[in-house]
Amino acid sequence: MTTWFSDKVEKRGSEIEGRGLFCVASIQAGETVVVKGGHVFDRKKRDALAKTLGPAEIQIDDHLFIGPVTQEEREASMMCLNHSCDPNVQIVGQITFRAMRDIDPGEELTFDYATGDDDDWEMECACGAPCCRGQVSGRDWKMPELQRRYAGKFSDYLQRRLTKQSA
Ligand SMILES: [Zn+2]
């Protein structure tokens, strides 16, 4: 039920935001680094939970999310994977996160929220990547440029929509 972490990563303070997930031993491209755990719930329940737990879940299907449902479960479920416009981790399927390239100790693990979210939020991005979009939102998956860049690297439910769109 709780999130699984590779023993090559740890949570600590991040310059991007709050806490992040950091590499503590060399990770090779293709290695699984995190598998998100929690309860599965719909959008209505997610919205209710968000009032007390904040953003702690990820979307796994058109109407479904996975994450903690109590304050006690929150820490063990939190991945602390910050967003980057130039990520080193990608989502595979619905809940598995894999290194897109080799990652060295000390590097923060990040993924592009555009490849996982279809939601109403916006934030200023401080990822520092040369290709930083500056402003990112929960609808960035709709951007043709990102659809090309992350072809085949979207969360399963988004990937299905994109495949249908291009069929
Ligand atoms: Zn950015």
Coordinates of C-alpha atoms and ligand atoms in Angstrom, one line a residue:
M1 CA 0.0 0.0 0.0
T2 CA 2.9 2.3 0.6
T3 CA 5.2 3.6 -2.1
W4 CA 8.2 1.5 -3.0
F5 CA 11.6 3.2 -3.3
S6 CA 14.8 1.9 -4.8
D7 CA 17.5 1.9 -2.1
K8 CA 19.5 4.2 -4.4
V9 CA 17.2 7.2 -3.6
E10 CA 16.3 9.3 -0.6
K11 CA 14.0 12.2 0.2
R12 CA 15.6 15.5 1.2
G13 CA 15.3 19.3 0.8
S14 CA 15.3 20.5 -2.9
E15 CA 16.2 23.7 -4.6
I16 CA 13.3 23.2 -7.0
E17 CA 10.7 23.0 -4.3
G18 CA 10.2 21.6 -0.8
R19 CA 11.6 18.1 -0.6
G20 CA 12.8 16.2 -3.6
L21 CA 14.0 12.7 -4.3
F22 CA 17.7 12.4 -4.7
C23 CA 20.1 9.8 -6.1
V24 CA 22.5 8.4 -3.5
A25 CA 24.1 5.6 -5.6
S26 CA 24.5 5.4 -9.4
I27 CA 21.3 4.6 -11.2
Q28 CA 21.4 3.2 -14.7
A29 CA 19.0 4.2 -17.6
G30 CA 16.0 1.9 -17.4
E31 CA 16.1 1.2 -13.7
T32 CA 12.9 1.4 -11.8
V33 CA 13.3 3.9 -9.0
V34 CA 9.8 4.4 -7.5
V35 CA 6.5 2.7 -7.6
K36 CA 3.6 4.8 -6.3
G37 CA 1.4 3.2 -3.6
G38 CA -1.8 4.1 -1.9
H39 CA -5.5 3.7 -2.2
V40 CA -7.4 4.1 -5.4
F41 CA -10.2 6.7 -5.4
D42 CA -12.2 8.9 -7.8
R43 CA -12.0 12.6 -8.5
K44 CA -14.8 13.5 -6.0
K45 CA -13.0 11.8 -3.2
R46 CA -9.6 13.2 -4.4
D47 CA -11.0 16.7 -4.2
A48 CA -12.3 16.1 -0.6
L49 CA -8.9 14.5 0.5
A50 CA -6.9 17.4 -1.1
K51 CA -8.4 19.8 1.5
T52 CA -6.6 18.1 4.3
L53 CA -3.7 16.2 2.6
G54 CA -2.8 18.6 -0.2
P55 CA -1.4 17.2 -3.4
A56 CA -0.2 13.7 -2.5
E57 CA -1.8 11.6 -5.2
I58 CA -1.2 10.9 -8.9
Q59 CA -3.7 10.3 -11.6
I60 CA -3.9 6.8 -13.0
D61 CA -6.9 6.7 -15.2
D62 CA -9.5 9.2 -16.7
H63 CA -11.4 9.3 -13.3
L64 CA -9.0 7.5 -10.9
F65 CA -6.2 8.5 -8.6
I66 CA -3.9 6.7 -6.2
G67 CA -2.6 8.1 -3.0
P68 CA -2.9 8.3 0.8
V69 CA -6.3 8.8 2.5
T70 CA -5.1 9.6 6.0
Q71 CA -2.4 11.9 7.4
E72 CA -0.7 8.9 8.9
E73 CA -0.3 7.3 5.4
R74 CA 0.8 10.5 3.7
E75 CA 4.6 10.4 4.3
A76 CA 4.9 6.7 3.2
S77 CA 2.9 7.4 0.0
M78 CA 4.6 10.7 -1.0
M79 CA 7.2 10.2 -3.8
C80 CA 8.6 13.8 -3.5
L81 CA 9.3 13.6 -7.3
N82 CA 9.5 17.3 -8.3
H83 CA 8.6 18.5 -11.8
S84 CA 11.3 19.4 -14.3
C85 CA 10.9 20.5 -17.9
D86 CA 14.0 18.4 -18.6
P87 CA 13.4 15.3 -16.5
N88 CA 15.6 12.2 -15.8
V89 CA 12.7 10.0 -14.9
Q90 CA 9.6 8.9 -16.9
I91 CA 6.4 7.2 -15.9
V92 CA 5.8 3.7 -17.3
G93 CA 2.2 2.4 -17.2
Q94 CA 0.4 4.0 -14.3
I95 CA 2.5 4.0 -11.2
T96 CA 6.0 2.9 -12.1
F97 CA 8.8 5.5 -12.5
R98 CA 12.0 4.7 -14.4
A99 CA 15.3 6.4 -15.1
M100 CA 15.4 7.8 -18.6
R101 CA 19.2 8.1 -18.5
D102 CA 22.0 7.3 -16.1
I103 CA 21.7 9.3 -12.9
D104 CA 24.7 10.2 -10.7
P105 CA 24.7 10.4 -6.9
G106 CA 23.6 13.9 -5.8
E107 CA 21.3 14.5 -8.7
E108 CA 17.6 15.2 -8.0
L109 CA 15.2 12.8 -9.7
T110 CA 12.5 14.6 -11.6
F111 CA 9.7 13.9 -14.1
D112 CA 7.7 16.2 -16.3
Y113 CA 4.2 16.5 -14.8
A114 CA 2.9 17.0 -18.4
T115 CA 3.3 13.3 -18.9
G116 CA 1.1 12.3 -15.9
D117 CA -1.5 15.0 -15.2
D118 CA -4.8 16.1 -16.7
D119 CA -5.9 18.5 -14.1
D120 CA -6.7 22.1 -13.2
W121 CA -3.5 23.6 -11.8
E122 CA -0.8 26.0 -12.8
M123 CA 2.5 26.8 -11.3
E124 CA 5.6 28.8 -12.0
C125 CA 8.5 26.4 -12.8
A126 CA 11.9 26.9 -11.2
C127 CA 13.5 23.7 -12.6
G128 CA 16.3 25.7 -14.1
A129 CA 16.5 23.6 -17.3
P130 CA 17.5 25.5 -20.5
C131 CA 14.2 24.3 -22.1
C132 CA 12.1 25.4 -19.0
R133 CA 8.6 26.3 -20.0
G134 CA 8.5 29.0 -17.2
Q135 CA 4.8 28.3 -16.5
V136 CA 3.6 24.7 -16.3
S137 CA 0.0 23.5 -16.0
G138 CA -2.0 20.3 -15.5
R139 CA -3.0 20.5 -19.2
D140 CA 0.4 20.6 -20.7
W141 CA -0.1 17.1 -22.1
K142 CA -2.2 18.8 -24.8
M143 CA 0.9 20.7 -26.2
P144 CA 1.9 19.1 -29.6
E145 CA 5.5 19.9 -28.9
L146 CA 5.5 17.9 -25.7
Q147 CA 3.4 15.1 -27.3
R148 CA 6.3 14.7 -29.8
R149 CA 9.0 15.0 -27.2
Y150 CA 7.5 12.4 -24.9
A151 CA 5.9 10.1 -27.5
G152 CA 5.3 6.8 -25.8
K153 CA 6.3 8.2 -22.4
F154 CA 3.0 9.4 -21.1
S155 CA 1.0 7.8 -18.3
D156 CA -1.1 4.9 -19.7
Y157 CA -4.5 6.9 -19.7
L158 CA -3.0 9.8 -21.5
Q159 CA -1.1 7.6 -23.9
R160 CA -4.4 5.9 -24.9
R161 CA -5.9 9.3 -25.7
L162 CA -2.9 10.3 -27.8
T163 CA -2.8 7.0 -29.7
K164 CA -6.5 7.4 -30.5
Q165 CA -6.0 11.0 -31.6
S166 CA -3.3 10.1 -34.1
A167 CA -5.1 7.0 -35.4
Ligands
ZN1 ZN 10.8 24.1 -15.9

